[in-house]
Short mmCIF file of C-alpha atoms and ligand atoms in Angstrom, two decimals:
data_model
loop_
_atom_site.label_atom_id
_atom_site.label_comp_id
_atom_site.label_asym_id
_atom_site.label_seq_id
_atom_site.Cartn_x
_atom_site.Cartn_y
_atom_site.Cartn_z
CA UNK A 1134 -20.83 -26.72 35.90
CA UNK A 1135 -20.03 -27.82 32.40
CA UNK A 1136 -18.07 -25.46 30.20
CA UNK A 1137 -20.20 -24.37 27.26
CA UNK A 1138 -19.53 -26.39 24.12
CA UNK A 1139 -17.36 -24.12 22.03
CA UNK A 1140 -14.70 -24.11 19.43
CA UNK A 1141 -11.67 -22.35 20.85
CA UNK A 1142 -10.64 -19.59 18.48
CA UNK A 1143 -7.19 -21.08 18.17
CA UNK A 1144 -8.66 -24.30 16.77
CA UNK A 1145 -10.68 -22.80 13.95
CA UNK A 1146 -9.05 -24.49 10.98
CA UNK A 1147 -8.30 -21.41 8.93
CA UNK A 1148 -5.35 -21.27 6.54
CA UNK A 1149 -4.18 -18.72 5.62
CA UNK A 1150 -4.73 -17.11 9.02
CA UNK A 1151 -7.17 -14.18 8.75
CA UNK A 1152 -6.21 -10.69 9.93
CA UNK A 1153 -8.71 -10.71 12.75
CA UNK A 1154 -10.77 -13.46 14.18
CA UNK A 1155 -13.16 -13.54 17.14
CA UNK A 1156 -15.15 -16.55 18.24
CA UNK A 1157 -17.10 -16.35 21.48
CA UNK A 1158 -18.25 -19.94 21.54
CA UNK A 1159 -21.91 -19.01 21.21
CA UNK A 1160 -24.26 -21.34 19.36
CA UNK A 1161 -23.16 -22.24 15.83
CA UNK A 1162 -25.12 -21.95 12.60
CA UNK A 1163 -26.63 -25.31 11.71
CA UNK A 1164 -26.37 -26.21 8.05
CA UNK A 1165 -29.41 -28.23 7.09
CA UNK A 1166 -30.91 -29.30 3.79
CA UNK A 1167 -33.30 -26.35 3.78
CA UNK A 1168 -30.55 -23.69 3.96
CA UNK A 1169 -30.67 -21.07 1.23
CA UNK A 1170 -28.17 -18.52 -0.05
CA UNK A 1171 -29.06 -15.01 -1.10
CA UNK A 1172 -27.04 -12.29 -2.82
CA UNK A 1173 -24.27 -12.38 -5.41
CA UNK A 1174 -25.01 -15.16 -7.90
CA UNK A 1175 -21.39 -16.15 -8.70
CA UNK A 1176 -20.38 -16.32 -5.07
CA UNK A 1177 -23.56 -18.24 -4.26
CA UNK A 1178 -22.78 -20.81 -6.95
CA UNK A 1179 -19.21 -21.15 -5.65
CA UNK A 1180 -20.43 -21.64 -2.09
CA UNK A 1181 -23.15 -24.12 -3.08
CA UNK A 1182 -20.57 -26.24 -4.94
CA UNK A 1183 -18.14 -26.07 -2.05
CA UNK A 1184 -20.77 -27.03 0.54
CA UNK A 1185 -22.04 -29.86 -1.62
CA UNK A 1186 -18.53 -31.30 -1.96
CA UNK A 1187 -17.86 -30.92 1.77
CA UNK A 1188 -21.27 -31.88 3.24
CA UNK A 1189 -23.53 -33.25 0.50
CA UNK A 1190 -25.87 -30.29 1.04
CA UNK A 1191 -26.12 -27.81 -1.86
CA UNK A 1192 -28.16 -24.83 -0.64
CA UNK A 1193 -30.40 -23.23 -3.26
CA UNK A 1194 -30.05 -19.61 -4.34
CA UNK A 1195 -33.13 -17.67 -3.20
CA UNK A 1196 -34.55 -14.17 -2.83
CA UNK A 1197 -33.91 -14.37 0.88
CA UNK A 1198 -31.89 -16.79 2.91
CA UNK A 1199 -29.96 -17.23 6.11
CA UNK A 1200 -26.68 -17.22 4.19
CA UNK A 1201 -26.02 -13.79 2.72
CA UNK A 1202 -23.22 -13.00 0.24
CA UNK A 1203 -23.15 -9.33 -0.62
CA UNK A 1204 -20.90 -6.78 -2.34
CA UNK A 1205 -20.63 -3.64 -0.26
CA UNK A 1206 -18.22 -0.73 -0.61
CA UNK A 1207 -15.43 -0.18 1.89
CA UNK A 1208 -12.31 -2.21 2.56
CA UNK A 1209 -9.28 -2.86 0.40
CA UNK A 1210 -9.14 -5.00 -2.75
CA UNK A 1211 -9.78 -8.71 -2.10
CA UNK A 1212 -10.86 -8.09 1.51
CA UNK A 1213 -13.98 -9.48 3.15
CA UNK A 1214 -15.92 -9.58 6.40
CA UNK A 1215 -17.64 -12.69 7.67
CA UNK A 1216 -20.03 -13.02 10.61
CA UNK A 1217 -21.63 -16.24 11.71
CA UNK A 1218 -24.19 -16.68 14.47
CA UNK A 1219 -26.92 -19.21 15.13
CA UNK A 1220 -29.36 -17.39 12.84
CA UNK A 1221 -27.26 -16.26 9.90
CA UNK A 1222 -24.05 -16.28 7.94
CA UNK A 1223 -23.09 -12.99 6.28
CA UNK A 1224 -20.15 -12.35 3.97
CA UNK A 1225 -19.58 -8.84 2.62
CA UNK A 1226 -16.77 -7.65 0.38
CA UNK A 1227 -15.99 -4.66 -1.81
CA UNK A 1228 -15.20 -6.82 -4.86
CA UNK A 1229 -15.90 -10.24 -6.36
CA UNK A 1230 -12.50 -11.59 -5.31
CA UNK A 1231 -13.15 -10.64 -1.69
CA UNK A 1232 -16.50 -12.44 -1.74
CA UNK A 1233 -14.79 -15.50 -3.24
CA UNK A 1234 -12.22 -15.49 -0.40
CA UNK A 1235 -14.95 -15.06 2.21
CA UNK A 1236 -16.63 -18.11 0.72
CA UNK A 1237 -13.38 -20.10 0.91
CA UNK A 1238 -13.02 -19.16 4.59
CA UNK A 1239 -16.60 -20.25 5.18
CA UNK A 1240 -15.81 -23.59 3.57
CA UNK A 1241 -12.90 -24.07 5.99
CA UNK A 1242 -15.14 -23.31 8.99
CA UNK A 1243 -17.69 -26.05 8.22
CA UNK A 1244 -17.43 -28.76 10.85
CA UNK A 1245 -19.15 -32.05 11.46
CA UNK A 1246 -21.10 -31.67 14.73
CA UNK A 1247 -22.97 -34.35 16.69
CA UNK A 1248 -26.17 -33.56 14.84
CA UNK A 1249 -25.00 -32.63 11.38
CA UNK A 1250 -22.80 -29.94 9.92
CA UNK A 1251 -22.30 -26.63 11.69
CA UNK A 1252 -20.47 -23.38 11.11
CA UNK A 1253 -19.03 -22.05 14.40
CA UNK A 1254 -20.06 -18.57 15.50
CA UNK A 1255 -17.29 -16.18 14.49
CA UNK A 1256 -16.50 -12.68 13.29
CA UNK A 1257 -13.68 -12.39 10.80
CA UNK A 1258 -12.13 -9.45 9.02
CA UNK A 1259 -9.56 -10.25 6.44
CA UNK A 1260 -7.40 -8.86 3.65
CA UNK A 1261 -4.22 -10.04 1.94
CA UNK A 1262 -0.72 -8.91 2.86
CA UNK A 1263 0.60 -9.24 -0.73
CA UNK A 1264 -1.15 -8.57 -4.03
CA UNK A 1265 0.61 -11.39 -5.93
CA UNK A 1266 0.11 -14.87 -4.46
CA UNK A 1267 1.31 -17.48 -6.90
CA UNK A 1268 1.80 -21.15 -7.52
CA UNK A 1269 3.92 -22.38 -10.42
CA UNK A 1270 3.49 -25.62 -12.27
CA UNK A 1271 6.26 -26.96 -14.52
CA UNK A 1272 4.34 -28.63 -17.35
CA UNK A 1273 7.50 -28.98 -19.43
CA UNK A 1274 9.57 -31.60 -17.58
CA UNK A 1275 6.37 -33.62 -17.32
CA UNK A 1276 3.18 -32.65 -19.04
CA UNK A 1277 -0.04 -32.45 -17.02
CA UNK A 1278 -3.41 -32.68 -18.77
CA UNK A 1279 -5.99 -29.88 -18.51
CA UNK A 1280 -7.98 -31.77 -15.84
CA UNK A 1281 -4.91 -32.01 -13.58
CA UNK A 1282 -4.14 -28.32 -13.95
CA UNK A 1283 -7.77 -27.50 -13.11
CA UNK A 1284 -7.52 -29.64 -9.96
CA UNK A 1285 -4.34 -27.79 -8.99
CA UNK A 1286 -6.11 -24.44 -9.60
CA UNK A 1287 -8.91 -25.59 -7.25
CA UNK A 1288 -6.43 -26.43 -4.52
CA UNK A 1289 -4.58 -23.14 -4.91
CA UNK A 1290 -7.69 -20.94 -5.15
CA UNK A 1291 -9.08 -22.47 -1.96
CA UNK A 1292 -5.93 -21.19 -0.21
CA UNK A 1293 -6.45 -17.69 -1.66
CA UNK A 1294 -3.67 -17.86 -4.27
CA UNK A 1295 -4.45 -15.58 -7.19
CA UNK A 1296 -1.82 -16.45 -9.83
CA UNK A 1297 -1.00 -19.66 -11.70
CA UNK A 1298 2.41 -19.44 -13.34
CA UNK A 1299 2.73 -22.07 -16.07
CA UNK A 1300 6.29 -23.00 -17.04
CA UNK A 1301 5.30 -23.83 -20.63
CA UNK A 1302 8.60 -24.71 -22.26
CA UNK A 1303 11.94 -26.16 -21.29
CA UNK A 1304 14.70 -28.33 -22.72
CA UNK A 1305 12.47 -31.41 -22.50
CA UNK A 1306 9.43 -30.12 -24.37
CA UNK A 1307 7.30 -27.28 -25.70
CA UNK A 1308 3.74 -27.33 -24.32
CA UNK A 1309 1.71 -24.55 -25.93
CA UNK A 1310 0.30 -24.52 -29.46
CA UNK A 1311 1.05 -21.31 -31.35
CA UNK A 1312 -0.34 -20.60 -34.82
CA UNK A 1313 2.68 -18.43 -35.65
CA UNK A 1314 5.14 -21.26 -34.92
CA UNK A 1315 3.35 -24.58 -35.44
CA UNK A 1316 6.57 -26.61 -35.54
CA UNK A 1317 7.08 -26.04 -31.81
CA UNK A 1318 4.27 -28.41 -30.86
CA UNK A 1319 4.43 -30.54 -34.03
CA UNK A 1320 8.08 -31.39 -33.52
CA UNK A 1321 9.06 -30.61 -29.92
CA UNK A 1322 6.19 -31.57 -27.60
CA UNK A 1323 6.20 -35.36 -27.66
CA UNK A 1324 8.72 -36.17 -24.93
CA UNK A 1325 9.33 -35.60 -21.21
CA UNK A 1326 11.91 -36.44 -18.56
CA UNK A 1327 12.74 -40.13 -18.35
CA UNK A 1328 11.18 -41.12 -21.66
CA UNK A 1329 7.64 -40.43 -20.47
CA UNK A 1330 5.11 -39.21 -23.01
CA UNK A 1331 4.79 -35.48 -23.59
CA UNK A 1332 1.82 -33.40 -24.67
CA UNK A 1333 0.76 -29.82 -25.22
CA UNK A 1334 -2.15 -27.46 -24.69
CA UNK A 1335 -4.08 -26.45 -27.78
CA UNK A 1336 -5.08 -22.82 -27.96
CA UNK A 1337 -8.57 -23.91 -26.89
CA UNK A 1338 -7.11 -25.79 -23.89
CA UNK A 1339 -5.19 -22.71 -22.84
CA UNK A 1340 -8.30 -20.53 -23.17
CA UNK A 1341 -10.17 -23.05 -21.06
CA UNK A 1342 -7.50 -22.94 -18.33
CA UNK A 1343 -7.45 -19.13 -18.36
CA UNK A 1344 -11.25 -19.06 -17.97
CA UNK A 1345 -11.25 -21.74 -15.26
CA UNK A 1346 -8.61 -19.81 -13.32
CA UNK A 1347 -10.43 -16.49 -13.82
CA UNK A 1348 -13.63 -17.96 -12.40
CA UNK A 1349 -11.56 -18.64 -9.27
CA UNK A 1350 -9.96 -15.20 -9.28
CA UNK A 1351 -6.61 -16.43 -10.52
CA UNK A 1352 -4.62 -15.01 -13.42
CA UNK A 1353 -2.45 -17.21 -15.61
CA UNK A 1354 1.19 -16.12 -15.97
CA UNK A 1355 2.67 -17.95 -18.95
CA UNK A 1356 6.44 -18.47 -18.98
CA UNK A 1357 8.59 -19.12 -22.00
CA UNK A 1358 12.03 -19.56 -20.49
CA UNK A 1359 14.74 -17.93 -22.63
CA UNK A 1360 17.57 -17.76 -23.65
CA UNK A 1361 18.48 -21.01 -21.81
CA UNK A 1362 16.18 -24.00 -21.25
CA UNK A 1363 15.52 -23.98 -24.99
CA UNK A 1364 16.77 -27.32 -26.32
CA UNK A 1365 13.22 -28.10 -27.50
CA UNK A 1366 13.12 -24.90 -29.58
CA UNK A 1367 16.20 -26.18 -31.36
CA UNK A 1368 14.36 -29.36 -32.36
CA UNK A 1369 11.69 -27.33 -34.14
CA UNK A 1370 13.92 -24.51 -35.41
CA UNK A 1371 17.52 -25.80 -35.47
CA UNK A 1372 18.77 -22.52 -36.92
CA UNK A 1373 17.81 -20.69 -33.68
CA UNK A 1374 19.71 -22.84 -31.19
CA UNK A 1375 23.36 -22.90 -30.13
CA UNK A 1376 25.09 -26.26 -29.74
CA UNK A 1377 24.76 -27.58 -26.15
CA UNK A 1378 27.49 -26.39 -23.77
CA UNK A 1379 28.47 -29.42 -21.70
CA UNK A 1380 29.92 -28.47 -18.32
CA UNK A 1381 31.29 -30.76 -15.62
CA UNK A 1382 28.07 -30.10 -13.64
CA UNK A 1383 26.00 -31.46 -16.51
CA UNK A 1384 28.18 -34.58 -16.73
CA UNK A 1385 27.67 -35.03 -12.99
CA UNK A 1386 23.87 -34.75 -13.29
CA UNK A 1387 23.94 -37.41 -15.98
CA UNK A 1388 26.04 -39.65 -13.70
CA UNK A 1389 23.65 -39.05 -10.75
CA UNK A 1390 20.31 -39.31 -12.50
CA UNK A 1391 21.07 -41.24 -15.70
CA UNK A 1392 20.01 -40.35 -19.21
CA UNK A 1393 22.16 -39.16 -22.08
CA UNK A 1394 24.14 -35.98 -22.58
CA UNK A 1395 22.14 -33.47 -24.63
CA UNK A 1396 22.71 -33.73 -28.37
CA UNK A 1397 21.40 -31.32 -31.01
CA UNK A 1398 18.27 -32.44 -32.90
CA UNK A 1399 17.57 -35.23 -30.41
CA UNK A 1400 14.85 -34.80 -27.79
CA UNK A 1401 16.36 -34.29 -24.35
CA UNK A 1402 14.92 -36.56 -21.62
CA UNK A 1403 17.40 -35.98 -18.80
CA UNK A 1404 17.39 -33.61 -15.82
CA UNK A 1405 20.46 -31.47 -16.43
CA UNK A 1406 20.06 -27.70 -16.73
CA UNK A 1407 21.96 -24.83 -18.26
CA UNK A 1408 23.36 -26.31 -21.48
CA UNK A 1409 21.08 -24.76 -24.11
CA UNK A 1410 20.77 -21.26 -25.52
CA UNK A 1411 19.08 -19.42 -28.32
CA UNK A 1412 21.47 -17.58 -30.65
CA UNK A 1413 21.91 -14.14 -29.16
CA UNK A 1414 23.38 -12.36 -32.20
CA UNK A 1415 20.92 -13.53 -34.81
CA UNK A 1416 17.90 -11.37 -35.66
CA UNK A 1417 15.93 -14.53 -36.44
CA UNK A 1418 15.89 -15.18 -32.68
CA UNK A 1419 14.13 -11.87 -32.04
CA UNK A 1420 11.63 -12.53 -34.85
CA UNK A 1421 10.89 -15.81 -33.09
CA UNK A 1422 10.45 -14.08 -29.72
CA UNK A 1423 8.19 -11.44 -31.27
CA UNK A 1424 5.96 -14.21 -32.68
CA UNK A 1425 5.90 -16.27 -29.50
CA UNK A 1426 5.40 -13.51 -26.93
CA UNK A 1427 3.12 -11.57 -29.29
CA UNK A 1428 0.79 -14.52 -29.66
CA UNK A 1429 0.95 -15.36 -25.95
CA UNK A 1430 0.14 -11.75 -25.06
CA UNK A 1431 -2.98 -11.97 -27.20
CA UNK A 1432 -4.10 -15.18 -25.47
CA UNK A 1433 -3.38 -13.99 -21.94
CA UNK A 1434 -5.67 -11.48 -20.21
CA UNK A 1435 -3.41 -11.22 -17.14
CA UNK A 1436 -0.83 -8.40 -17.00
CA UNK A 1437 2.35 -10.53 -16.90
CA UNK A 1438 4.50 -12.53 -19.33
CA UNK A 1439 7.38 -14.46 -17.73
CA UNK A 1440 10.54 -14.55 -19.85
CA UNK A 1441 12.60 -16.93 -17.70
CA UNK A 1442 16.24 -15.90 -17.83
CA UNK A 1443 17.51 -18.47 -15.31
CA UNK A 1444 20.50 -20.74 -15.61
CA UNK A 1445 21.81 -19.50 -18.96
CA UNK A 1446 25.07 -21.09 -17.89
CA UNK A 1447 26.66 -21.44 -21.31
CA UNK A 1448 25.91 -17.83 -22.32
CA UNK A 1449 28.54 -15.08 -21.84
CA UNK A 1450 27.40 -12.34 -19.40
CA UNK A 1451 27.40 -9.55 -22.00
CA UNK A 1452 25.40 -11.66 -24.41
CA UNK A 1453 22.96 -12.59 -21.65
CA UNK A 1454 22.53 -8.92 -20.71
CA UNK A 1455 21.89 -7.88 -24.30
CA UNK A 1456 19.37 -10.66 -24.73
CA UNK A 1457 17.48 -9.89 -21.50
CA UNK A 1458 17.40 -6.20 -22.38
CA UNK A 1459 15.81 -6.97 -25.74
CA UNK A 1460 13.32 -9.60 -24.58
CA UNK A 1461 12.04 -7.49 -21.67
CA UNK A 1462 11.68 -4.47 -23.99
CA UNK A 1463 9.76 -6.63 -26.44
CA UNK A 1464 7.32 -7.79 -23.76
CA UNK A 1465 6.87 -4.24 -22.46
CA UNK A 1466 6.11 -3.07 -26.02
CA UNK A 1467 3.35 -5.68 -26.12
CA UNK A 1468 1.73 -3.91 -23.19
CA UNK A 1469 2.62 -6.63 -20.68
CA UNK A 1470 4.80 -6.49 -17.58
CA UNK A 1471 7.80 -8.81 -17.88
CA UNK A 1472 8.77 -11.13 -15.05
CA UNK A 1473 12.23 -12.72 -15.02
CA UNK A 1474 14.10 -15.05 -12.65
CA UNK A 1475 16.58 -13.14 -10.48
CA UNK A 1476 19.62 -13.88 -12.70
CA UNK A 1477 18.32 -11.22 -15.09
CA UNK A 1478 19.06 -8.62 -12.40
CA UNK A 1479 22.68 -8.78 -13.57
CA UNK A 1480 21.67 -7.33 -16.94
CA UNK A 1481 22.10 -3.58 -17.37
CA UNK A 1482 19.31 -1.89 -19.28
CA UNK A 1483 16.54 -4.33 -18.39
CA UNK A 1484 13.10 -2.85 -19.02
CA UNK A 1485 12.58 -1.01 -15.75
CA UNK A 1486 9.13 -2.50 -15.09
CA UNK A 1487 10.55 -6.02 -15.04
CA UNK A 1488 9.53 -7.89 -11.90
CA UNK A 1489 12.30 -10.11 -10.47
CA UNK A 1490 11.57 -13.58 -9.14
CA UNK A 1491 14.05 -14.60 -6.43
CA UNK A 1492 14.64 -18.34 -6.17
CA UNK A 1493 17.71 -18.42 -3.93
CA UNK A 1494 17.76 -19.70 -0.37
CA UNK A 1495 16.25 -18.05 2.74
CA UNK A 1496 19.79 -16.90 3.46
CA UNK A 1497 21.02 -15.73 0.06
CA UNK A 1498 24.23 -17.18 -1.39
CA UNK A 1499 26.42 -16.43 -4.41
CA UNK A 1500 25.28 -12.82 -4.86
CA UNK A 1501 21.71 -13.81 -5.68
CA UNK A 1502 20.41 -11.13 -3.30
CA UNK A 1503 22.40 -8.51 -5.19
CA UNK A 1504 20.79 -9.58 -8.47
CA UNK A 1505 17.37 -9.41 -6.82
CA UNK A 1506 18.04 -5.91 -5.42
CA UNK A 1507 18.80 -4.68 -8.95
CA UNK A 1508 15.12 -5.01 -9.92
CA UNK A 1509 14.15 -2.83 -6.98
CA UNK A 1510 16.82 -0.25 -7.85
CA UNK A 1511 15.20 -0.11 -11.32
CA UNK A 1512 11.95 0.83 -9.59
CA UNK A 1513 10.21 -2.55 -9.83
CA UNK A 1514 9.23 -5.17 -7.27
CA UNK A 1515 10.11 -8.77 -6.44
CA UNK A 1516 8.29 -12.06 -6.19
CA UNK A 1517 9.91 -14.28 -3.57
CA UNK A 1518 10.24 -18.03 -4.02
CA UNK A 1519 12.87 -19.04 -1.44
CA UNK A 1520 13.84 -22.48 -2.69
CA UNK A 1521 14.71 -24.08 0.66
CA UNK A 1522 11.26 -23.10 2.00
CA UNK A 1523 8.60 -23.17 -0.72
CA UNK A 1524 10.04 -25.12 -3.65
CA UNK A 1525 7.30 -27.71 -3.44
CA UNK A 1526 9.37 -30.12 -5.54
CA UNK A 1527 11.93 -30.58 -2.74
CA UNK A 1528 11.63 -33.94 -0.99
CA UNK A 1529 9.41 -33.57 2.08
CA UNK A 1530 11.41 -36.26 3.88
CA UNK A 1531 14.56 -38.26 3.21
CA UNK A 1532 12.43 -41.35 2.49
CA UNK A 1533 10.30 -39.67 -0.18
CA UNK A 1534 10.64 -41.30 -3.60
CA UNK A 1535 9.44 -38.11 -5.20
CA UNK A 1536 11.31 -34.87 -5.33
CA UNK A 1537 14.76 -33.32 -5.46
CA UNK A 1538 17.11 -32.17 -2.70
CA UNK A 1539 19.40 -29.50 -4.17
CA UNK A 1540 17.88 -26.66 -2.09
CA UNK A 1541 19.01 -28.01 1.28
CA UNK A 1542 16.33 -30.68 0.94
CA UNK A 1543 14.50 -32.48 2.41
CA UNK A 1544 12.27 -29.51 3.25
CA UNK A 1545 10.11 -30.05 6.32
CA UNK A 1546 6.68 -28.47 6.73
CA UNK A 1547 8.09 -26.42 9.59
CA UNK A 1548 10.86 -25.05 7.37
CA UNK A 1549 8.32 -24.27 4.63
CA UNK A 1550 6.41 -22.26 7.25
CA UNK A 1551 8.90 -20.57 9.55
CA UNK A 1552 10.28 -17.68 7.47
CA UNK A 1553 9.11 -14.21 6.65
CA UNK A 1554 9.17 -12.41 3.31
CA UNK A 1555 10.62 -9.18 4.69
CA UNK A 1556 13.58 -10.99 6.29
CA UNK A 1557 15.03 -12.74 3.24
CA UNK A 1558 16.91 -10.07 1.29
CA UNK A 1559 18.68 -7.28 3.10
CA UNK A 1560 17.48 -3.86 2.01
CA UNK A 1561 14.21 -5.27 0.64
CA UNK A 1562 11.13 -4.56 2.65
CA UNK A 1563 7.39 -4.87 2.45
CA UNK A 1564 6.78 -2.31 -0.30
CA UNK A 1565 9.44 -3.85 -2.56
CA UNK A 1566 7.67 -7.20 -2.52
CA UNK A 1567 4.89 -7.82 -5.04
CA UNK A 1568 4.28 -11.23 -3.53
CA UNK A 1569 5.19 -14.84 -2.95
CA UNK A 1570 5.17 -17.82 -5.29
CA UNK A 1571 5.54 -21.53 -4.58
CA UNK A 1572 7.00 -23.36 -7.61
CA UNK A 1573 6.44 -27.04 -8.40
CA UNK A 1574 9.12 -28.33 -10.78
CA UNK A 1575 8.18 -31.65 -12.29
CA UNK A 1576 11.35 -33.62 -13.08
CA UNK A 1577 10.18 -36.42 -10.74
CA UNK A 1578 6.42 -35.80 -10.79
CA UNK A 1579 3.94 -37.41 -13.17
CA UNK A 1580 0.42 -37.37 -11.74
CA UNK A 1581 -2.02 -35.33 -9.67
CA UNK A 1582 -1.37 -37.71 -6.77
CA UNK A 1583 2.35 -36.86 -7.06
CA UNK A 1584 1.53 -33.14 -7.01
CA UNK A 1585 -0.70 -33.58 -3.94
CA UNK A 1586 1.94 -35.59 -2.10
CA UNK A 1587 4.48 -32.82 -2.62
CA UNK A 1588 2.17 -29.83 -2.21
CA UNK A 1589 0.31 -30.79 0.96
CA UNK A 1590 0.60 -29.26 3.42
CA UNK A 1591 3.57 -27.11 2.37
CA UNK A 1592 1.47 -25.23 -0.19
CA UNK A 1593 -0.63 -24.03 2.76
CA UNK A 1594 2.51 -22.66 4.44
CA UNK A 1595 3.25 -20.69 1.26
CA UNK A 1596 -0.34 -19.42 1.19
CA UNK A 1597 -0.01 -18.13 4.74
CA UNK A 1598 3.29 -16.39 3.87
CA UNK A 1599 1.54 -14.72 0.92
CA UNK A 1600 -1.74 -13.73 2.59
CA UNK A 1601 -1.36 -13.42 6.35
CA UNK A 1602 0.37 -10.90 8.62
CA UNK A 1603 4.17 -11.25 9.09
CA UNK A 1604 5.43 -14.29 10.97
CA UNK A 1605 5.32 -13.80 14.75
CA UNK A 1606 3.16 -10.67 14.71
CA UNK A 1607 0.03 -12.53 15.88
CA UNK A 1608 -0.03 -15.29 18.48
CA UNK A 1609 -1.54 -17.63 15.87
CA UNK A 1610 0.89 -16.70 13.09
CA UNK A 1611 3.29 -19.30 14.45
CA UNK A 1612 4.34 -22.83 13.54
CA UNK A 1613 2.45 -24.70 16.30
CA UNK A 1614 -0.81 -22.96 15.43
CA UNK A 1615 -0.29 -23.49 11.70
CA UNK A 1616 0.46 -27.16 12.25
CA UNK A 1617 -2.83 -27.62 14.12
CA UNK A 1618 -4.89 -25.52 11.73
CA UNK A 1619 -3.51 -27.34 8.66
CA UNK A 1620 -4.10 -30.72 10.27
CA UNK A 1621 -7.71 -29.79 10.98
CA UNK A 1622 -8.27 -28.97 7.30
CA UNK A 1623 -7.85 -32.63 6.34
CA UNK A 1624 -11.62 -33.33 6.07
CA UNK A 1625 -12.09 -30.39 3.68
CA UNK A 1626 -9.03 -31.28 1.61
CA UNK A 1627 -10.04 -34.94 1.44
CA UNK A 1628 -13.53 -33.96 0.33
CA UNK A 1629 -11.87 -32.01 -2.52
CA UNK A 1630 -10.10 -35.19 -3.58
CA UNK A 1631 -6.65 -34.31 -2.25
CA UNK A 1632 -4.55 -37.40 -1.61
CA UNK A 1633 -2.94 -36.25 1.65
CA UNK A 1634 0.49 -37.72 2.34
CA UNK A 1635 1.38 -39.29 5.68
CA UNK A 1636 3.22 -36.72 7.80
CA UNK A 1637 5.43 -36.90 10.90
CA UNK A 1638 4.84 -33.24 11.54
CA UNK A 1639 1.12 -32.68 10.97
CA UNK A 1640 -1.62 -34.84 12.52
CA UNK A 1641 -4.45 -35.07 10.01
CA UNK A 1642 -7.91 -34.86 11.56
CA UNK A 1643 -10.00 -37.92 10.71
CA UNK A 1644 -13.17 -37.55 8.65
C1 TNX B 369 16.12 -24.89 -10.66
S1 TNX B 369 14.46 -22.56 -10.12
C2 TNX B 369 15.51 -24.46 -11.83
C3 TNX B 369 14.69 -25.40 -12.60
C4 TNX B 369 14.67 -26.77 -11.98
C5 TNX B 369 14.55 -26.64 -10.48
C6 TNX B 369 14.39 -27.93 -9.76
C7 TNX B 369 14.86 -22.22 -11.52
C8 TNX B 369 14.55 -20.85 -11.95
N1 TNX B 369 15.47 -23.15 -12.26
O1 TNX B 369 15.14 -25.46 -13.93
O2 TNX B 369 13.57 -27.46 -12.48
O3 TNX B 369 15.70 -25.99 -10.00
O4 TNX B 369 14.14 -27.74 -8.41
#
């Protein structure tokens, strides 16, 4: 007797892994040209677009249909339920975000059968582990046009990320137009690392990105990194910047990667960090911050403004503390929640709502865990970005031309996957963690193809860390399963235009 044709549950290509998943191998739903979608109009439009990209079939929205997308009370924020059988596909969710995530899961289930596209019979119940699930894009070291950022939003949203952190300014360039401080983009936006051209987002561009992200249930978290990483500010407003502090480390970076040492009033095109600072004891600095964060707050519907605070290596600890205290208070007074890199945890008197973003290693070094714990002692939470796991700018292999290695790189897909949020910092558990974020620094990255080559499939490992149950608590929440599930998503990702990199670790399904 032949075994019934079925998709084993463990092979359903779902990333991030849903909370519960049952597939009995009964007959699948056949997606044909006559299929129609009924229910929530936004979710229906999202699903029709997704199916058209994946299969060429764009089901119409109709009064009744075999595919049902419906809001219904019950369940936690962003959760959804999905049932598929031969006759129907039903997604229900208590909110619009949940419906959107149910639709993304549906998109991952679509498979090419012998006689056209099918959706395997399944029952799924799902909800996120963490409320903040972020990706970061550094648009300062290299500038990425609006279309590239939109493509990155599409990739992230399909993996159920809900925050896009934009690193909008650094030593190498200022990337956001502000009416209060026009010189920033007029004078300091034209350059990038390595002499590449720069660029900036107009206020209309930024609005467009915020709206594009919102339509995919993502907030934008703008970062203006201060007091360090501000050489570009000094080009536009020389009176606000200290002279560069040139350490031996900076000389070494210049020897390793080329370029010039930073010089005041000259655009900086190298890759060194930690030499620049705003003047801490000059009220003009705080007038500048009030203008910049005030205008950004008005342009940003999301609840967070990121104030940076990392690698202020030339700034004395007391000065750094005073500065971080003032800038976080300023952001809080604007009605926004500040986020700062973990270094700011050393500053006494930080606004107590300030979220810390930990970017140390999976096993903390140099007291970075202690700085991170300080945010929690203040009563706030942490975002975790362990650099030797989910810094997507680390080389994926020793041969990669793209990427850096400082965080114990190269970083394999397995290493990006096999860690758990609650295990990183001693004394920090589930309730202290707001979420997970995977940063993409762009010193070596210039194009969307570069971003894809670095992100895939490690971005999917970060998504699973952010959304799914803790590592090892479900038989499928394990490296071997993830490897197979991610590999089987290749047809969907390719249909979205992702340029998947060759991988020794993950076998990409053809198609
Ligand atoms: C460290 S992570 C930085 C960035 C670099 C990145 C490169 C962090 C808060 N600071 O300035 O771009 O490493 O991986």
